[in-house]
Tab-separated table of C-alpha atoms and ligand atoms in Angstrom:
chain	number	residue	atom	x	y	z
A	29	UNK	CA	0.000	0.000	0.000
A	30	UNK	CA	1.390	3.646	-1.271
A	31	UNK	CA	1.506	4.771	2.419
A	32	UNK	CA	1.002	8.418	1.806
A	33	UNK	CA	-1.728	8.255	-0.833
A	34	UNK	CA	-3.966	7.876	2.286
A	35	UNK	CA	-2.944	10.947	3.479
A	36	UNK	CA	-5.692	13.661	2.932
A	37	UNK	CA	-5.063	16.145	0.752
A	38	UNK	CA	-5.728	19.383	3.131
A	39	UNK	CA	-2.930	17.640	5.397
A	40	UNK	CA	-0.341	16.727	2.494
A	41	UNK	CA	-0.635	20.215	1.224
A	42	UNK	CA	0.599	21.459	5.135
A	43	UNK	CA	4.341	22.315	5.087
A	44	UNK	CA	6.773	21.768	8.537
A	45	UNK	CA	7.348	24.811	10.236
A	46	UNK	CA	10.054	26.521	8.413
A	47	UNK	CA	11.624	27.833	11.922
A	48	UNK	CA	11.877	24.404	13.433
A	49	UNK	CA	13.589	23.366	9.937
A	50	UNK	CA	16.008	25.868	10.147
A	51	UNK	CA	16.786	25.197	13.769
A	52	UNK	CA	17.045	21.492	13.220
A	53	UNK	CA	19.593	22.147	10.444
A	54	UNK	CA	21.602	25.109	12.946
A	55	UNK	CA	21.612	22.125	15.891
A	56	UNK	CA	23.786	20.158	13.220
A	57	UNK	CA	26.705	22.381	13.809
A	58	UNK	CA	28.596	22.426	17.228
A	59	UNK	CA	28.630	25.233	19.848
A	60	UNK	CA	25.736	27.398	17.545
A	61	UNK	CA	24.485	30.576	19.178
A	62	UNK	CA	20.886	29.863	18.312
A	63	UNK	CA	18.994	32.729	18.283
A	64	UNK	CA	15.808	31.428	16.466
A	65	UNK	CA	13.312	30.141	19.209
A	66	UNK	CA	10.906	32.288	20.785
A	67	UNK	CA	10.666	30.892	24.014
A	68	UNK	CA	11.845	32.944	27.229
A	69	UNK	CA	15.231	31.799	29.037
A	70	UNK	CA	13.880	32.600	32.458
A	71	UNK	CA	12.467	29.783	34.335
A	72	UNK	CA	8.823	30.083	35.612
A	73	UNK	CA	8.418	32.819	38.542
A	74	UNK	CA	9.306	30.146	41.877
A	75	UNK	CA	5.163	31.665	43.023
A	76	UNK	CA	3.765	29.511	40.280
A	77	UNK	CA	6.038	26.435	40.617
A	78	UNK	CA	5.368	26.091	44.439
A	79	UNK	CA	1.488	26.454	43.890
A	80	UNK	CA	1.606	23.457	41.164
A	81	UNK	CA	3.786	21.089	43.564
A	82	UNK	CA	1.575	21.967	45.996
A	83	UNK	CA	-1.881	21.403	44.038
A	84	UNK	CA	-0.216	18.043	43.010
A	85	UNK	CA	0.513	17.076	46.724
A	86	UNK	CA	-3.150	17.770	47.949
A	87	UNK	CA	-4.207	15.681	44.545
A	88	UNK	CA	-5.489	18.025	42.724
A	89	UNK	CA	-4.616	16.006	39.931
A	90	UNK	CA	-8.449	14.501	38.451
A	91	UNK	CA	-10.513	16.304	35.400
A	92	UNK	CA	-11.256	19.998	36.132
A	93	UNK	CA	-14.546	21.482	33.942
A	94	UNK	CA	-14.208	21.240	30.296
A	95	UNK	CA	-13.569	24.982	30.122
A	96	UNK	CA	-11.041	25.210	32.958
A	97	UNK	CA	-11.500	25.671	37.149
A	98	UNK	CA	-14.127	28.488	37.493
A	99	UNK	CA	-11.987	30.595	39.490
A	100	UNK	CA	-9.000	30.351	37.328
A	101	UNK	CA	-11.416	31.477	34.784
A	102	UNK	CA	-12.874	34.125	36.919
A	103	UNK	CA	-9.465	35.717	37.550
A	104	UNK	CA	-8.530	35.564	33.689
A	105	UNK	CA	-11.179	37.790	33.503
A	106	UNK	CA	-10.464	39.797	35.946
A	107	UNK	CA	-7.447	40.331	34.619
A	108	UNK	CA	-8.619	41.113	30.988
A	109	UNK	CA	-10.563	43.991	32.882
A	110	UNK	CA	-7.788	45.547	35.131
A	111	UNK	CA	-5.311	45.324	32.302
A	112	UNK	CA	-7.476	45.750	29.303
A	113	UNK	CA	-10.382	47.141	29.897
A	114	UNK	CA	-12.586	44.374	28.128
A	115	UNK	CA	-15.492	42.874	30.207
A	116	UNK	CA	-16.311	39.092	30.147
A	117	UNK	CA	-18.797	36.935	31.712
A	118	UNK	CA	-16.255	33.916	33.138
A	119	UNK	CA	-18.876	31.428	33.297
A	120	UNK	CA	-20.008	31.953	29.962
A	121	UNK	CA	-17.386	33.746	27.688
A	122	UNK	CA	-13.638	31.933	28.673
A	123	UNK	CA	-12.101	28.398	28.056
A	124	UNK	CA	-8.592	27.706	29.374
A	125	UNK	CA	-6.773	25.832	26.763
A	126	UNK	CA	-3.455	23.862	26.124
A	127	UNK	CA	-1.820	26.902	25.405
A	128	UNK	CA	-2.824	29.385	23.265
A	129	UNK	CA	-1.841	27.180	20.381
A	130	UNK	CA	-5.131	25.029	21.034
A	131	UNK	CA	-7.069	28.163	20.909
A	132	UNK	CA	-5.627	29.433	18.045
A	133	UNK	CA	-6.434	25.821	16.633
A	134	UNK	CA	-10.552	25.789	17.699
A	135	UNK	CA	-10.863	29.136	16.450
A	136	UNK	CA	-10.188	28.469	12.988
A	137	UNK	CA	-11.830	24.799	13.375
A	138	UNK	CA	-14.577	27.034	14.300
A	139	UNK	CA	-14.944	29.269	12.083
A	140	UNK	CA	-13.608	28.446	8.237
A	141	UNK	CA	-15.671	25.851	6.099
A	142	UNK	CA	-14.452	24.926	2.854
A	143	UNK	CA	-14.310	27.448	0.483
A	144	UNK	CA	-14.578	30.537	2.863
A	145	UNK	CA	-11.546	33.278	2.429
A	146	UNK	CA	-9.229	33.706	5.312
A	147	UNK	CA	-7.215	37.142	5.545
A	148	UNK	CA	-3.680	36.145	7.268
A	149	UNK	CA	-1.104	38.878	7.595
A	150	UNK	CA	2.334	38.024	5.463
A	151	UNK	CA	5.011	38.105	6.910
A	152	UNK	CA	2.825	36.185	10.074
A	153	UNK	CA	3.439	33.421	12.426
A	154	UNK	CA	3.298	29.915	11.413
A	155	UNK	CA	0.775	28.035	12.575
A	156	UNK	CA	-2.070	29.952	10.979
A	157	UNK	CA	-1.407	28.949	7.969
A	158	UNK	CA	-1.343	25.142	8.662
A	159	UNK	CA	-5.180	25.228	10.487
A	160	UNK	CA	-6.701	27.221	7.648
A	161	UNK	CA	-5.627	24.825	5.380
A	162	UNK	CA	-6.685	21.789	7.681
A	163	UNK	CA	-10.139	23.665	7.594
A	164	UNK	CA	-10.142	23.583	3.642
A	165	UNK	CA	-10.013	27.671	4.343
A	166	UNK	CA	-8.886	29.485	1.150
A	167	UNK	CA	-5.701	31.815	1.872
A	168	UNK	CA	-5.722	35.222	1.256
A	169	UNK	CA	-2.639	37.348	2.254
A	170	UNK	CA	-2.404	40.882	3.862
A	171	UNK	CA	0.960	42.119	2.969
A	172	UNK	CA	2.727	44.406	5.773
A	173	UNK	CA	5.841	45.969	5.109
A	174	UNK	CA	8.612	47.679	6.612
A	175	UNK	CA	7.832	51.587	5.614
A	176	UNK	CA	4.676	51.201	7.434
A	177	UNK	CA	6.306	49.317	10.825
A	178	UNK	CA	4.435	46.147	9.711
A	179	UNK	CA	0.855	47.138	10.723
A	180	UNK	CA	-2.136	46.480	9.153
A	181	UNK	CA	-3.689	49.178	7.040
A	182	UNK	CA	-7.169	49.792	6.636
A	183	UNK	CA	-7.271	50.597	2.698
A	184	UNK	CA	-5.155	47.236	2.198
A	185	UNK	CA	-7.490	45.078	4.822
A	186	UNK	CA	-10.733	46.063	2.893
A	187	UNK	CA	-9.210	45.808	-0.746
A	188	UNK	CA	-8.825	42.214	-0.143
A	189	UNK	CA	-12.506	41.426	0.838
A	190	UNK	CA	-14.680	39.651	-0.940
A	191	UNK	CA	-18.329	38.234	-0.386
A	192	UNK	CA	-16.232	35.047	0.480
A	193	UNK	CA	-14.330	37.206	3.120
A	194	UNK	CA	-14.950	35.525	6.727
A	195	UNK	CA	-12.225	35.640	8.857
A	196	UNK	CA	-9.161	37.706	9.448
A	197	UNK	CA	-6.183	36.950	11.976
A	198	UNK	CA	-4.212	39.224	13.358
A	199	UNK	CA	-0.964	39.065	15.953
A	200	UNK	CA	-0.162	42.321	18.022
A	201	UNK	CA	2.738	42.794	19.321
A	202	UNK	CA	3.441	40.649	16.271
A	203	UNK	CA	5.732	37.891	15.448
A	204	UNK	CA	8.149	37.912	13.691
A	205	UNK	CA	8.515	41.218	13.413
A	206	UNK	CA	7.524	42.751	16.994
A	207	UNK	CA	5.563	45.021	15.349
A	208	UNK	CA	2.721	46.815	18.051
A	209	UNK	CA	-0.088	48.734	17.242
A	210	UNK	CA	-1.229	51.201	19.361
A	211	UNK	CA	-5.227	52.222	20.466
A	212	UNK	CA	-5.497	54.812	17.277
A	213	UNK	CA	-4.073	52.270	14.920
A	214	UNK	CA	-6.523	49.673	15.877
A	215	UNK	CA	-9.324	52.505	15.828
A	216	UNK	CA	-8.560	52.781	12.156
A	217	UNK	CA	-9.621	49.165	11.332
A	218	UNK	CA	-12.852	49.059	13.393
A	219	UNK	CA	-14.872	50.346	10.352
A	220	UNK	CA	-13.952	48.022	8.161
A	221	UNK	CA	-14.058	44.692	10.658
A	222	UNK	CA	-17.820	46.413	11.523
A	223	UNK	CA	-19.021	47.018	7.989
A	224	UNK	CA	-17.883	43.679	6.794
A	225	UNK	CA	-19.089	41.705	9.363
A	226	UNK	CA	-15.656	40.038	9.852
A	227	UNK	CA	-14.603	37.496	12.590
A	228	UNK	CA	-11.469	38.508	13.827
A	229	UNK	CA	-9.126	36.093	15.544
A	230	UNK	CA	-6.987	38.535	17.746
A	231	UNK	CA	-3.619	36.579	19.071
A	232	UNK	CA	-2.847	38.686	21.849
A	233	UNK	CA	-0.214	36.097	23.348
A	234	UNK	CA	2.485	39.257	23.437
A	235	UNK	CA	0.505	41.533	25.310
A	236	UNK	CA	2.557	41.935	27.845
A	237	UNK	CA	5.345	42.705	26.072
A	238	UNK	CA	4.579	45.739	25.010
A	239	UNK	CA	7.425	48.305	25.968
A	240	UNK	CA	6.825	52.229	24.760
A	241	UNK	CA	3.205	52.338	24.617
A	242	UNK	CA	0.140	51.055	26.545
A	243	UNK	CA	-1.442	47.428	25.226
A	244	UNK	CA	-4.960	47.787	23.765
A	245	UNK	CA	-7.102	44.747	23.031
A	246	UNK	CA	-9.024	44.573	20.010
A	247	UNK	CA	-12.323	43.905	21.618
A	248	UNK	CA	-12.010	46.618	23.693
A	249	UNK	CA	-13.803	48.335	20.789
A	250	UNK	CA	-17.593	47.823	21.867
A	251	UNK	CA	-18.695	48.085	18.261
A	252	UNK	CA	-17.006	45.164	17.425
A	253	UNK	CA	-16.485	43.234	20.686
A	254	UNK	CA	-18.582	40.541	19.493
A	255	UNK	CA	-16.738	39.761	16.115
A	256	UNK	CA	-13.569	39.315	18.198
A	257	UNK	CA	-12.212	35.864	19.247
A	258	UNK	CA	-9.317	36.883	21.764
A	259	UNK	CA	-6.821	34.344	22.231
A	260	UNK	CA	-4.347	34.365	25.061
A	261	UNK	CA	-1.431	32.738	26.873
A	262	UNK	CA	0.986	32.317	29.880
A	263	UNK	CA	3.837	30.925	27.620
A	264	UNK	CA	5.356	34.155	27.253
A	265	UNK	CA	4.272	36.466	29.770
A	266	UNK	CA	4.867	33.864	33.016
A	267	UNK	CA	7.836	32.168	31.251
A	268	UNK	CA	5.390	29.086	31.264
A	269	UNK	CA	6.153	27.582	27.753
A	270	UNK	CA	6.431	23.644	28.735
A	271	UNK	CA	3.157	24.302	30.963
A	272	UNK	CA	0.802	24.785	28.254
A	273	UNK	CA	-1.793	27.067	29.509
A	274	UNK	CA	-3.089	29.491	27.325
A	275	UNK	CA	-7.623	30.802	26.930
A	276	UNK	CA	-9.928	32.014	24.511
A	277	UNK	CA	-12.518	34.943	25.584
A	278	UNK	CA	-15.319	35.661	23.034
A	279	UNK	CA	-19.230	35.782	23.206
A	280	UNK	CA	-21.218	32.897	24.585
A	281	UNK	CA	-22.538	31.652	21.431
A	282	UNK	CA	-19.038	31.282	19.844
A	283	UNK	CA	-17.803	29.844	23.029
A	284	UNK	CA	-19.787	27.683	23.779
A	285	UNK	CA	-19.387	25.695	19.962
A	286	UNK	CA	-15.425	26.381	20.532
A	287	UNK	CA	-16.201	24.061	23.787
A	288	UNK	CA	-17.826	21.631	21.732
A	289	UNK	CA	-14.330	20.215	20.217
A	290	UNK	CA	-12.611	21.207	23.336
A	291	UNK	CA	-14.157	18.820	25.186
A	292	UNK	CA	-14.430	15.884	23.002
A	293	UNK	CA	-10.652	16.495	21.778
A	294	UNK	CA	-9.023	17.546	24.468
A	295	UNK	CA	-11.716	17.211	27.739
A	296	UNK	CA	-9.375	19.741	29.783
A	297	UNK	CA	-6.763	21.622	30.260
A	298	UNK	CA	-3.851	20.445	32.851
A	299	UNK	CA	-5.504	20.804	36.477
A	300	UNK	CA	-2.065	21.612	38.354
A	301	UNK	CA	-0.785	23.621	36.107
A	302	UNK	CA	-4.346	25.904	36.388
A	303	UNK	CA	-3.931	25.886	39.930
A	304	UNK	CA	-0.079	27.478	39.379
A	305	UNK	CA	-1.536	29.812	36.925
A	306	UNK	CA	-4.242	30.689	39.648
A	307	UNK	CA	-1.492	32.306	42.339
A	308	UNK	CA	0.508	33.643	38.924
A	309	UNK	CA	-2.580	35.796	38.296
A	310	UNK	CA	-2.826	36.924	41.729
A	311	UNK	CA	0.883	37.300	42.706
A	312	UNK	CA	3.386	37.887	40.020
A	313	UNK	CA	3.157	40.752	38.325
A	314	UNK	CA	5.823	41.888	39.431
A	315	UNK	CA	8.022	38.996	38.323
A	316	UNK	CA	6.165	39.576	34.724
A	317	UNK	CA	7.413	43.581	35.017
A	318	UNK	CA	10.835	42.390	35.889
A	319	UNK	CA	10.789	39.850	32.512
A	320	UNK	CA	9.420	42.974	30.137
A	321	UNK	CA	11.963	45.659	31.765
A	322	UNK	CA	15.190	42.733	30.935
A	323	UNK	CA	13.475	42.187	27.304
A	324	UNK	CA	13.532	46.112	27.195
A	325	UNK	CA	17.237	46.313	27.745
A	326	UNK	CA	18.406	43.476	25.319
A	327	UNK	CA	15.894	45.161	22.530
A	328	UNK	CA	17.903	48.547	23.042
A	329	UNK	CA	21.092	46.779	22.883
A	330	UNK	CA	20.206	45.121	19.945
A	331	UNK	CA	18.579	47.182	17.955
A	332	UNK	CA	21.068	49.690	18.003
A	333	UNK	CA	24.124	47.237	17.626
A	334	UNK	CA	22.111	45.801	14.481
A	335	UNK	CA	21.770	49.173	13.188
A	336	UNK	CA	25.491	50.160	13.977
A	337	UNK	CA	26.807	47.197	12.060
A	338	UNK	CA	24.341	48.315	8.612
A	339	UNK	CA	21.602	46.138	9.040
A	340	UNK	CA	18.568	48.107	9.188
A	341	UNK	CA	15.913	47.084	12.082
A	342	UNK	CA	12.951	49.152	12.671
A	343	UNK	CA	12.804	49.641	16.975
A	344	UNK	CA	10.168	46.559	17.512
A	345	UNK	CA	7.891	48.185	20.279
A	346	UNK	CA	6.437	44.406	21.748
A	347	UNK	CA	7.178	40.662	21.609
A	348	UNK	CA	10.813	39.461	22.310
A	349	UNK	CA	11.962	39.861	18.389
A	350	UNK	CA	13.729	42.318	15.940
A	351	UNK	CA	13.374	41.831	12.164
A	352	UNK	CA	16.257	43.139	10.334
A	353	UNK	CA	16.689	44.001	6.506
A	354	UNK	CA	19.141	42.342	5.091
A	355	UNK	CA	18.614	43.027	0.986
A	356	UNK	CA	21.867	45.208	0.256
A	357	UNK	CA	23.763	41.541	0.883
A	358	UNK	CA	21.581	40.093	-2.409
A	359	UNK	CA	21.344	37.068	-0.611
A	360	UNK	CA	18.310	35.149	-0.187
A	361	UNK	CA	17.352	35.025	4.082
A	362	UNK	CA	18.106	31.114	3.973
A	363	UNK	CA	21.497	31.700	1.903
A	364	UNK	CA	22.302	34.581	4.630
A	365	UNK	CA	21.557	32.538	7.873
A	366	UNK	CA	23.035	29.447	5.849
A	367	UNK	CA	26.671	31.379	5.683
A	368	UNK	CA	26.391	32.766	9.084
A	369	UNK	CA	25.712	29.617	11.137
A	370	UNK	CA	28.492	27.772	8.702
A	371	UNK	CA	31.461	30.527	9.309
A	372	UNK	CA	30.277	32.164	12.464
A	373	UNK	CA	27.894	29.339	14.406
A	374	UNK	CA	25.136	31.945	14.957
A	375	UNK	CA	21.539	30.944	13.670
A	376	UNK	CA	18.860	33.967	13.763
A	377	UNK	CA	16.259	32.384	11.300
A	378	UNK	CA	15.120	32.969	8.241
A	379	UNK	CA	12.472	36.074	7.210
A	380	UNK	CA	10.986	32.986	4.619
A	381	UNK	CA	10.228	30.301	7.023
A	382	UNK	CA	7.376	33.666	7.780
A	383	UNK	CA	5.930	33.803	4.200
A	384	UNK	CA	7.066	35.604	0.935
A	385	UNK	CA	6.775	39.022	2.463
A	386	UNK	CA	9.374	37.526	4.786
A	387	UNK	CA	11.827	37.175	2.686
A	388	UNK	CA	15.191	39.862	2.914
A	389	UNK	CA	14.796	40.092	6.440
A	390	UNK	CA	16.446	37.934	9.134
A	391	UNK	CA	14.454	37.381	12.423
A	392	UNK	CA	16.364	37.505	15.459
A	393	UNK	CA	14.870	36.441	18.957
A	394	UNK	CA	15.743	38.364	21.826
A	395	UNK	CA	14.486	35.731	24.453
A	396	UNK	CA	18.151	35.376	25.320
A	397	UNK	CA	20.913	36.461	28.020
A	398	UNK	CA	22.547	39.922	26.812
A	399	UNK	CA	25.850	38.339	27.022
A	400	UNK	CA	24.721	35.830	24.694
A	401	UNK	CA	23.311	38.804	22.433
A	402	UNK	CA	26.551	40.683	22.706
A	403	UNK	CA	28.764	37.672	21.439
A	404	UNK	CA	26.179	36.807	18.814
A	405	UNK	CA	26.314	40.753	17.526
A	406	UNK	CA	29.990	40.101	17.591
A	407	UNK	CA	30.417	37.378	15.480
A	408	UNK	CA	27.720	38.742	13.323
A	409	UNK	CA	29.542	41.988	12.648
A	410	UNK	CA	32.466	39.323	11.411
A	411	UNK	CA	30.340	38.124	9.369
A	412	UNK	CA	29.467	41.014	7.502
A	413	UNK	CA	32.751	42.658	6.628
A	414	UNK	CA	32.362	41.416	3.865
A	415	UNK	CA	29.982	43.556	2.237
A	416	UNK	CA	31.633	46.786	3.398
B	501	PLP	C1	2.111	34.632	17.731
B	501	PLP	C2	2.103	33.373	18.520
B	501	PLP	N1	0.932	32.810	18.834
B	501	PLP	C3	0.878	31.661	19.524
B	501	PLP	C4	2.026	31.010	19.941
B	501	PLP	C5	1.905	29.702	20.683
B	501	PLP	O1	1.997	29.883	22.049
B	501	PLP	P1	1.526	28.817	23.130
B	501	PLP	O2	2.763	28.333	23.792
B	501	PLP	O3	0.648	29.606	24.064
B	501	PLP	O4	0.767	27.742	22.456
B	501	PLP	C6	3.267	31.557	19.633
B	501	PLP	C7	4.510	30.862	20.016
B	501	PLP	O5	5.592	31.195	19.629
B	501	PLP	C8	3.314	32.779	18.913
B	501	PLP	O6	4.471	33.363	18.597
């Protein structure tokens, strides 16, 4: 039997992650400053740690509710409103997930039937892309570019609807580029998510990175709160990436279909790891301000050593990444990470493992130790002598 001829099509037609590709291939090298995965290198606040040992000791360790303990959920929304401003109804309008990935994953399960258009943001993150297609979701692609910081603009968002036109997805602070936009920016594009009626899947897993300018949610926009489907995480923000914790907030009647395949796929989300998250909510934000002001520093250094050395990088203002121009080299951003990691062992990755619009850039992750960052900029600088 031809094994993979019983593959469907919509799965064939997914592509590996280009990022974990590239890594793979950097991990073939010895002593490789890898500078490609975004995943913080602090170690979960010692608050949340204790409170999951301890949840597991007093066996807390059976099913919770499909959508996650009600007072984990109740604080999530809390915190939505402190932070955020946007109101939700915890019995009603919040799952907890496995991570915000799973979210991310329901959402478009959710939403996208065969046939229906799909506006995804190019350069975006990677596992959009993958789900719409699973769905059967037809592709359309919001180009962002580096004049304009990488946000979306209104004129381009409503040239590419059509009576197809369902869904649009949308990353702020972004990756790859750490691109943020700020309250008027989003302002712009309520109009056209209201007059078209659009669902908007609003990955907010960076929120708390944001570094110059306060966060705004997109459903903080009342017109439009509805249409939203806010996903969110503690990956990032709690340094919780092996935990897999992240939630969904969004109307009842959208939530409550979401739950549908939640709880036949998945059931719940891990119990002691909600109870950690719990006492995170309550009592770390200060360990999450300490995080963002480190990421602050190691963005200044960077950017400005990147800049120094003639590779232009816009000042990312959120998320842990800088995206840096690299066309004056005429090399493709595979050929340019493929030299660098050969002759100087440092692997940023690749603007193309993002999409087209990816490509002449390099994306560097900043969810490293500045001393690591320094001898990385080091070596880079090497590097590039060449085309001085
Ligand atoms: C934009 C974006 N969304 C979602 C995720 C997935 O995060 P989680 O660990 O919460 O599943 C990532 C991880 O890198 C990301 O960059």
């Amino acid at each position: 039997m031809n094994l993979e001829s019983k593959v469907s099509d919509r799965i064939k037609s997914i592509k590996p992650s280009g990022i974990r590709k590239f890594s793979d291939y950097a991990k073939t090298f010895d002593h490789v400053i890898s500078l490609g995965v975004g995943e913080p290198d602090f170690t979960t606040p010692p608050k949340i740690c204790e409170a999951a040992i301890k949840a597991i000791q007093e066996g807390k360790t059976h099913y919770t509710a499909n959508r996650g303990l009600l007072e984990l959920r109740e604080e999530i929304c809390q915190y939505y409103n402190r932070k955020y401003h946007v109101s939700y109804d915890a019995a009603t309008e919040c799952l907890v997930t496995v991570g915000s990935s799973e979210g991310i994953d329901l959402a478009i399960r959710t939403f996208v039937d065969p046939g229906d258009e799909v506006i995804l943001t190019n350069p975006g993150y990677v596992a959009y892309e993958s789900a719409v297609k699973a769905a059967g979701g037809q592709m359309v692609k919001l180009p962002l570019n580096e004049e304009h910081e990488f946000k979306i603009e209104a004129d381009v968002l409503e040239s590419l609807i059509t009576p197809k036109t369902k869904v649009l997805i949308m990353n702020y602070p972004n990756n790859p580029t750490g691109a943020f936009m700020n309250k008027e920016e989003l302002a712009a594009l309520v109009p056209v998510i209201q007059k078209h009626d659009l669902i908007v899947i609003s990955d907010e897993i960076y929120s708390e990175l944001s570094y110059d300018e306060e966060y705004t949610s997109l459903a903080s926009f009342d017109e439009i709160r509805d249409q939203v489907i806010t996903i969110n995480g503690f990956s990032k923000s709690f340094a919780m990436t092996g935990w897999r914790l992240g939630y969904v907030l969004t109307n009842p009647v959208f939530l409550s279909e979401m739950v549908k395949i939640h709880q036949l796929g998945i059931i719940c989300a891990n119990s002691f790891a909600q109870y950690a998250v719990l006492e995170g909510l309550k009592s770390c934000d200060q360990d999450v301000a300490k995080m963002r002001e480190e990421y602050k520093q190691r963005r200044d250094y960077l950017v400005k050593a990147l800049n120094d050395m003639g590779l232009q990088t816009f000042m990312p203002k959120g998320a842990f990444y800088t995206f840096s121009n690299i066309k004056f080299t005429h090399m493709t951003s595979e050929e340019f990470c493929v030299a660098l990691v050969k002759e100087q062992r440092v692997a940023p990755t690749p603007g193309s493992a993002f999409g087209e619009a990816g490509e002449g850039y390099i994306r560097i992750s900043y969810a490293y130790s500045l001393a690591q960052l320094q001898e990385a900029m080091g070596k880079l600088r090497q590097f590039l002598k060449r085309f001085q």
